């Protein structure tokens, strides 16, 4: 489509500049985390179906609610919820990192590195902590 | 058809990007992110406080004004945020117009249904019947 082609003033086609693509670079934690932010965002996107299901069930009545509780309590349900907790916390911390970058801070290599590690350690640590709290809220080891 | 030949740079700029809606989205993404931090913390507290409770108790808590308002804010804010975010993902990976607009439309449908259904459930829990 003519629209998308670069042209010189005389109308001739001009080749687009080319830069090395991703696989040229040595993978680094910061790169991996960048795509993980997108992956967690997508997972949360579809995961919002779970929130909708849970709320609609609560609004529908005890039977529908019991079904959700049964599913969330099953092994697969627990795995999904655990994953969702981590994805949410990781995406949130990663998002805060993006907001810090928007203020033009945190760009030098040392800052990038520690913020990345903090996001990872923080999201895993918080996920485990929340599940311990949740476990205790459910009545703990009975 | 031949219009692009005569396009001035300004005319191209007014095309406002691949989704034809300009840079406003970038800012909205940031606003919904800042709000998202607070509302996500609220959601986590609410969910944990509901763990292990009966249906009747859950209905009462979710339908109480403060909790319902926080839930609605979370739902609305997240719906807009995820709509913008998915649009950005689509624009990055889907380049053919036909598929691009189909994907953008699906994004809008998905977010509308999930957002409205969740919000409706909260309203029903609040106003009963
Ligand atoms: C369940 C809740 C959430 C969902 C469904 C969601 C979904 C998404 C999606 C689909 C994207 C696009 C990803 C991309 O372009 O790579 C995104 C981006 C983003 N999200 Fe979220 N998100 C949620 C919560 C949050 C929270 C709590 C924050 C708090 C900081 C946040 C901050 C961001 C930021 C800053 C971006 C843009 C990143 C960029 O510019 O590349 N999100 N989100």
Short mmCIF file of C-alpha atoms and ligand atoms in Angstrom, two decimals:
data_model
loop_
_atom_site.label_atom_id
_atom_site.label_comp_id
_atom_site.label_asym_id
_atom_site.label_seq_id
_atom_site.Cartn_x
_atom_site.Cartn_y
_atom_site.Cartn_z
CA UNK A 1 0.00 0.00 0.00
CA UNK A 2 1.36 3.35 -1.07
CA UNK A 3 0.37 4.73 2.29
CA UNK A 4 2.98 2.83 4.19
CA UNK A 5 5.90 3.25 1.80
CA UNK A 6 8.61 5.77 2.46
CA UNK A 7 9.13 8.06 -0.53
CA UNK A 8 11.64 10.69 -1.43
CA UNK A 9 10.44 14.14 -2.49
CA UNK A 10 10.65 13.07 -6.15
CA UNK A 11 8.29 10.19 -5.39
CA UNK A 12 10.84 7.38 -5.74
CA UNK A 13 10.76 4.55 -3.21
CA UNK A 14 13.26 4.85 -0.45
CA UNK A 15 14.50 1.75 1.36
CA UNK A 16 13.64 1.71 5.01
CA UNK A 17 16.57 1.78 7.44
CA UNK A 18 17.28 -1.62 8.89
CA UNK A 19 18.42 -2.39 12.42
CA UNK A 20 19.51 -5.70 13.94
CA UNK A 21 16.58 -7.67 15.24
CA UNK A 22 16.09 -9.12 18.71
CA UNK A 23 17.95 -12.38 18.30
CA UNK A 24 21.19 -10.50 17.68
CA UNK A 25 21.35 -9.45 21.31
CA UNK A 26 22.37 -11.59 24.28
CA UNK A 27 19.20 -12.19 26.27
CA UNK A 28 19.22 -10.25 29.51
CA UNK A 29 16.92 -10.31 32.49
CA UNK A 30 15.58 -6.85 31.62
CA UNK A 31 14.61 -8.04 28.12
CA UNK A 32 12.90 -11.13 29.42
CA UNK A 33 11.00 -9.05 31.96
CA UNK A 34 9.79 -6.72 29.24
CA UNK A 35 8.02 -9.50 27.38
CA UNK A 36 6.84 -11.01 30.68
CA UNK A 37 5.00 -7.75 31.37
CA UNK A 38 3.13 -8.20 28.11
CA UNK A 39 2.45 -11.88 28.78
CA UNK A 40 1.14 -11.22 32.28
CA UNK A 41 -1.00 -8.37 30.90
CA UNK A 42 -2.55 -10.78 28.37
CA UNK A 43 -3.08 -13.48 30.99
CA UNK A 44 -4.79 -10.97 33.29
CA UNK A 45 -6.91 -9.81 30.36
CA UNK A 46 -8.44 -13.25 29.87
CA UNK A 47 -8.32 -13.91 33.60
CA UNK A 48 -10.87 -11.15 34.11
CA UNK A 49 -13.36 -13.80 32.97
CA UNK A 50 -12.76 -15.53 36.32
CA UNK A 51 -13.61 -12.38 38.25
CA UNK A 52 -16.76 -11.95 36.15
CA UNK A 53 -17.74 -15.60 36.72
CA UNK A 54 -17.21 -15.32 40.47
CA UNK A 55 -19.27 -12.09 40.76
CA UNK A 56 -22.09 -13.33 38.53
CA UNK A 57 -22.23 -16.53 40.57
CA UNK A 58 -22.42 -14.57 43.80
CA UNK A 59 -25.26 -12.51 42.32
CA UNK A 60 -27.05 -15.63 41.01
CA UNK A 61 -27.35 -17.60 44.25
CA UNK A 62 -25.84 -20.20 46.57
CA UNK A 63 -25.74 -23.02 44.01
CA UNK A 64 -23.85 -21.07 41.36
CA UNK A 65 -21.53 -19.76 44.09
CA UNK A 66 -20.87 -23.28 45.34
CA UNK A 67 -19.83 -24.31 41.80
CA UNK A 68 -17.27 -21.52 41.62
CA UNK A 69 -15.98 -22.38 45.09
CA UNK A 70 -15.68 -26.02 44.09
CA UNK A 71 -13.72 -25.15 40.95
CA UNK A 72 -11.45 -22.63 42.68
CA UNK A 73 -10.77 -25.19 45.41
CA UNK A 74 -9.79 -27.94 42.98
CA UNK A 75 -6.14 -28.53 42.14
CA UNK A 76 -6.43 -26.94 38.71
CA UNK A 77 -8.42 -24.04 40.15
CA UNK A 78 -5.80 -23.45 42.84
CA UNK A 79 -3.01 -23.53 40.26
CA UNK A 80 -4.83 -20.99 38.11
CA UNK A 81 -5.48 -18.74 41.11
CA UNK A 82 -1.87 -19.01 42.25
CA UNK A 83 -0.69 -18.11 38.76
CA UNK A 84 -3.18 -15.26 38.59
CA UNK A 85 -1.97 -13.88 41.92
CA UNK A 86 1.62 -13.89 40.72
CA UNK A 87 0.74 -12.44 37.31
CA UNK A 88 -1.22 -9.61 38.94
CA UNK A 89 1.51 -8.73 41.42
CA UNK A 90 4.26 -9.04 38.86
CA UNK A 91 2.39 -6.92 36.33
CA UNK A 92 1.62 -4.35 39.02
CA UNK A 93 5.24 -4.07 40.19
CA UNK A 94 6.44 -4.08 36.58
CA UNK A 95 3.87 -1.37 35.86
CA UNK A 96 5.22 0.74 38.72
CA UNK A 97 8.65 0.33 37.15
CA UNK A 98 7.22 1.66 33.87
CA UNK A 99 5.74 4.62 35.72
CA UNK A 100 9.13 5.36 37.29
CA UNK A 101 10.68 5.27 33.82
CA UNK A 102 8.01 7.71 32.62
CA UNK A 103 9.44 10.24 35.06
CA UNK A 104 12.77 9.82 33.21
CA UNK A 105 14.37 8.14 36.22
CA UNK A 106 15.90 4.71 36.58
CA UNK A 107 17.50 4.31 33.19
CA UNK A 108 21.14 3.67 34.01
CA UNK A 109 22.24 0.04 33.94
CA UNK A 110 22.54 -0.37 37.71
CA UNK A 111 19.05 1.08 38.30
CA UNK A 112 17.51 -1.02 35.54
CA UNK A 113 19.08 -4.11 36.97
CA UNK A 114 18.06 -3.66 40.60
CA UNK A 115 14.53 -2.59 39.69
CA UNK A 116 14.19 -5.69 37.57
CA UNK A 117 15.42 -7.98 40.32
CA UNK A 118 13.22 -6.19 42.86
CA UNK A 119 10.17 -6.75 40.63
CA UNK A 120 10.88 -10.46 40.40
CA UNK A 121 11.78 -11.02 44.05
CA UNK A 122 8.91 -8.78 45.14
CA UNK A 123 6.27 -10.49 43.03
CA UNK A 124 7.28 -13.99 44.12
CA UNK A 125 7.68 -12.99 47.76
CA UNK A 126 4.35 -11.15 47.87
CA UNK A 127 2.55 -14.01 46.13
CA UNK A 128 3.75 -16.52 48.70
CA UNK A 129 2.99 -14.11 51.55
CA UNK A 130 -0.55 -13.52 50.30
CA UNK A 131 -1.19 -17.23 49.97
CA UNK A 132 -0.01 -17.79 53.51
CA UNK A 133 -2.39 -15.03 54.68
CA UNK A 134 -5.18 -16.55 52.57
CA UNK A 135 -4.50 -20.01 53.98
CA UNK A 136 -4.72 -18.65 57.51
CA UNK A 137 -7.90 -16.74 56.63
CA UNK A 138 -9.40 -20.01 55.43
CA UNK A 139 -8.80 -21.41 58.91
CA UNK A 140 -5.17 -22.51 58.57
CA UNK A 141 -4.08 -26.05 59.45
CA UNK A 142 -7.15 -27.46 61.13
CA UNK B 1 -7.28 6.27 -4.29
CA UNK B 2 -4.36 8.36 -5.40
CA UNK B 3 -4.66 10.70 -2.46
CA UNK B 4 -1.46 9.54 -0.73
CA UNK B 5 0.56 11.04 -3.60
CA UNK B 6 -0.60 14.50 -2.60
CA UNK B 7 -0.50 14.07 1.14
CA UNK B 8 1.39 16.69 3.09
CA UNK B 9 3.27 15.62 6.20
CA UNK B 10 0.58 17.30 8.33
CA UNK B 11 -2.12 15.29 6.61
CA UNK B 12 -0.23 12.11 7.44
CA UNK B 13 0.18 13.12 11.04
CA UNK B 14 -3.55 13.71 11.28
CA UNK B 15 -3.98 10.03 10.48
CA UNK B 16 -3.14 9.72 14.18
CA UNK B 17 -1.42 6.36 14.15
CA UNK B 18 -2.41 2.81 13.40
CA UNK B 19 -5.67 2.92 15.35
CA UNK B 20 -6.43 6.50 14.17
CA UNK B 21 -6.73 7.81 17.68
CA UNK B 22 -3.49 9.59 18.50
CA UNK B 23 -1.35 9.80 21.61
CA UNK B 24 -4.16 10.27 24.12
CA UNK B 25 -4.12 6.54 24.75
CA UNK B 26 -0.61 6.63 26.10
CA UNK B 27 -1.66 9.04 28.80
CA UNK B 28 -4.84 7.15 29.60
CA UNK B 29 -2.77 4.00 29.99
CA UNK B 30 -0.69 5.79 32.62
CA UNK B 31 -3.71 7.20 34.47
CA UNK B 32 -5.39 3.80 34.64
CA UNK B 33 -2.08 2.28 35.80
CA UNK B 34 -1.69 4.65 38.74
CA UNK B 35 -5.31 4.10 39.75
CA UNK B 36 -4.77 0.39 39.12
CA UNK B 37 -2.12 0.11 41.84
CA UNK B 38 -4.50 1.40 44.52
CA UNK B 39 -7.53 -0.50 43.25
CA UNK B 40 -5.59 -3.75 42.93
CA UNK B 41 -4.52 -3.49 46.55
CA UNK B 42 -8.16 -2.89 47.47
CA UNK B 43 -9.28 -5.90 45.41
CA UNK B 44 -6.73 -8.18 47.07
CA UNK B 45 -7.86 -7.10 50.54
CA UNK B 46 -11.51 -7.63 49.62
CA UNK B 47 -10.91 -11.08 48.12
CA UNK B 48 -8.87 -12.26 51.12
CA UNK B 49 -11.53 -11.02 53.52
CA UNK B 50 -14.10 -13.13 51.63
CA UNK B 51 -12.13 -16.38 51.67
CA UNK B 52 -13.93 -19.21 53.40
CA UNK B 53 -17.12 -17.23 53.99
CA UNK B 54 -20.60 -18.49 53.18
CA UNK B 55 -22.51 -17.28 50.13
CA UNK B 56 -24.78 -15.16 52.31
CA UNK B 57 -21.82 -13.42 53.95
CA UNK B 58 -20.10 -12.86 50.59
CA UNK B 59 -23.27 -11.32 49.16
CA UNK B 60 -23.59 -9.00 52.10
CA UNK B 61 -19.98 -7.85 51.97
CA UNK B 62 -19.80 -7.42 48.18
CA UNK B 63 -23.08 -5.52 48.20
CA UNK B 64 -22.16 -3.08 50.97
CA UNK B 65 -21.65 0.44 49.58
CA UNK B 66 -17.95 0.97 50.23
CA UNK B 67 -16.93 -2.45 48.93
CA UNK B 68 -19.28 -2.23 45.95
CA UNK B 69 -17.90 1.19 44.99
CA UNK B 70 -14.30 -0.09 45.18
CA UNK B 71 -15.22 -3.15 43.12
CA UNK B 72 -16.95 -1.00 40.50
CA UNK B 73 -13.96 1.33 40.33
CA UNK B 74 -11.65 -1.67 39.91
CA UNK B 75 -13.85 -3.12 37.16
CA UNK B 76 -14.25 0.12 35.20
CA UNK B 77 -10.61 1.15 35.54
CA UNK B 78 -9.32 -2.29 34.61
CA UNK B 79 -11.72 -2.62 31.67
CA UNK B 80 -10.41 0.60 30.15
CA UNK B 81 -6.78 -0.24 30.97
CA UNK B 82 -6.94 -3.72 29.47
CA UNK B 83 -8.79 -2.44 26.40
CA UNK B 84 -6.01 0.08 25.75
CA UNK B 85 -3.31 -2.49 26.51
CA UNK B 86 -4.72 -5.16 24.23
CA UNK B 87 -5.16 -2.59 21.46
CA UNK B 88 -1.46 -1.80 21.72
CA UNK B 89 -0.59 -5.49 21.53
CA UNK B 90 -2.82 -5.96 18.47
CA UNK B 91 -1.29 -2.98 16.70
CA UNK B 92 2.18 -4.40 17.35
CA UNK B 93 1.49 -7.82 15.88
CA UNK B 94 -1.43 -7.59 13.44
CA UNK B 95 -0.62 -5.50 10.41
CA UNK B 96 -3.10 -6.46 7.72
CA UNK B 97 -6.04 -4.05 7.87
CA UNK B 98 -8.73 -6.72 7.68
CA UNK B 99 -7.38 -8.75 10.59
CA UNK B 100 -6.34 -5.68 12.50
CA UNK B 101 -9.80 -4.17 12.60
CA UNK B 102 -11.35 -7.55 13.30
CA UNK B 103 -9.03 -7.98 16.28
CA UNK B 104 -9.65 -4.43 17.49
CA UNK B 105 -13.38 -5.04 17.30
CA UNK B 106 -13.09 -8.34 19.18
CA UNK B 107 -11.12 -6.55 21.85
CA UNK B 108 -13.92 -4.02 22.27
CA UNK B 109 -16.57 -6.75 22.41
CA UNK B 110 -14.65 -8.84 24.94
CA UNK B 111 -13.96 -5.93 27.26
CA UNK B 112 -17.54 -4.64 27.02
CA UNK B 113 -19.04 -8.00 27.89
CA UNK B 114 -16.65 -8.84 30.74
CA UNK B 115 -16.79 -5.31 32.17
CA UNK B 116 -20.55 -4.94 31.93
CA UNK B 117 -21.25 -8.42 33.30
CA UNK B 118 -18.97 -7.84 36.32
CA UNK B 119 -20.38 -4.38 36.99
CA UNK B 120 -23.95 -5.66 36.65
CA UNK B 121 -23.27 -8.43 39.16
CA UNK B 122 -22.00 -5.89 41.70
CA UNK B 123 -25.04 -3.67 41.14
CA UNK B 124 -27.36 -6.61 41.57
CA UNK B 125 -25.59 -7.58 44.79
CA UNK B 126 -25.99 -4.00 45.98
CA UNK B 127 -29.63 -3.41 45.08
CA UNK B 128 -30.85 -6.95 45.60
CA UNK B 129 -33.75 -8.78 43.95
C1 LIG C 1 -6.23 -7.24 36.23
C2 LIG C 1 -5.66 -6.10 36.01
C3 LIG C 1 -4.85 -5.74 34.78
C4 LIG C 1 -4.99 -6.13 33.46
C5 LIG C 1 -6.05 -7.08 32.87
C6 LIG C 1 -3.94 -5.48 32.71
C7 LIG C 1 -3.73 -5.63 31.36
C8 LIG C 1 -2.73 -5.00 30.63
C9 LIG C 1 -2.44 -5.22 29.25
C10 LIG C 1 -3.19 -6.17 28.32
C11 LIG C 1 -1.39 -4.41 28.92
C12 LIG C 1 -0.69 -4.30 27.57
C13 LIG C 1 0.66 -4.95 27.67
C14 LIG C 1 1.65 -4.46 26.67
O1 LIG C 1 1.38 -3.51 25.91
O2 LIG C 1 2.75 -5.03 26.63
C15 LIG C 1 -1.02 -3.66 30.08
C16 LIG C 1 0.00 -2.72 30.12
C17 LIG C 1 0.34 -1.99 31.23
N1 LIG C 1 -0.12 -2.19 32.52
FE1 LIG C 1 -1.66 -3.43 33.02
N2 LIG C 1 -3.19 -4.70 33.55
C18 LIG C 1 -3.73 -4.83 34.81
C19 LIG C 1 -3.28 -4.22 35.97
C20 LIG C 1 -2.27 -3.28 36.02
C21 LIG C 1 -1.85 -2.62 37.23
C22 LIG C 1 -2.41 -2.86 38.64
C23 LIG C 1 -0.87 -1.77 36.89
C24 LIG C 1 -0.17 -0.89 37.89
C25 LIG C 1 0.93 -0.25 37.73
C26 LIG C 1 -0.63 -1.88 35.45
C27 LIG C 1 0.29 -1.16 34.70
C28 LIG C 1 0.49 -1.27 33.34
C29 LIG C 1 1.37 -0.42 32.55
C30 LIG C 1 2.24 0.74 33.06
C31 LIG C 1 1.28 -0.87 31.23
C32 LIG C 1 1.98 -0.30 30.00
C33 LIG C 1 3.32 -0.91 29.81
C34 LIG C 1 3.99 -0.44 28.54
O3 LIG C 1 3.95 0.77 28.25
O4 LIG C 1 4.56 -1.28 27.85
N3 LIG C 1 -1.52 -2.82 34.96
N4 LIG C 1 -1.84 -4.04 31.13
#
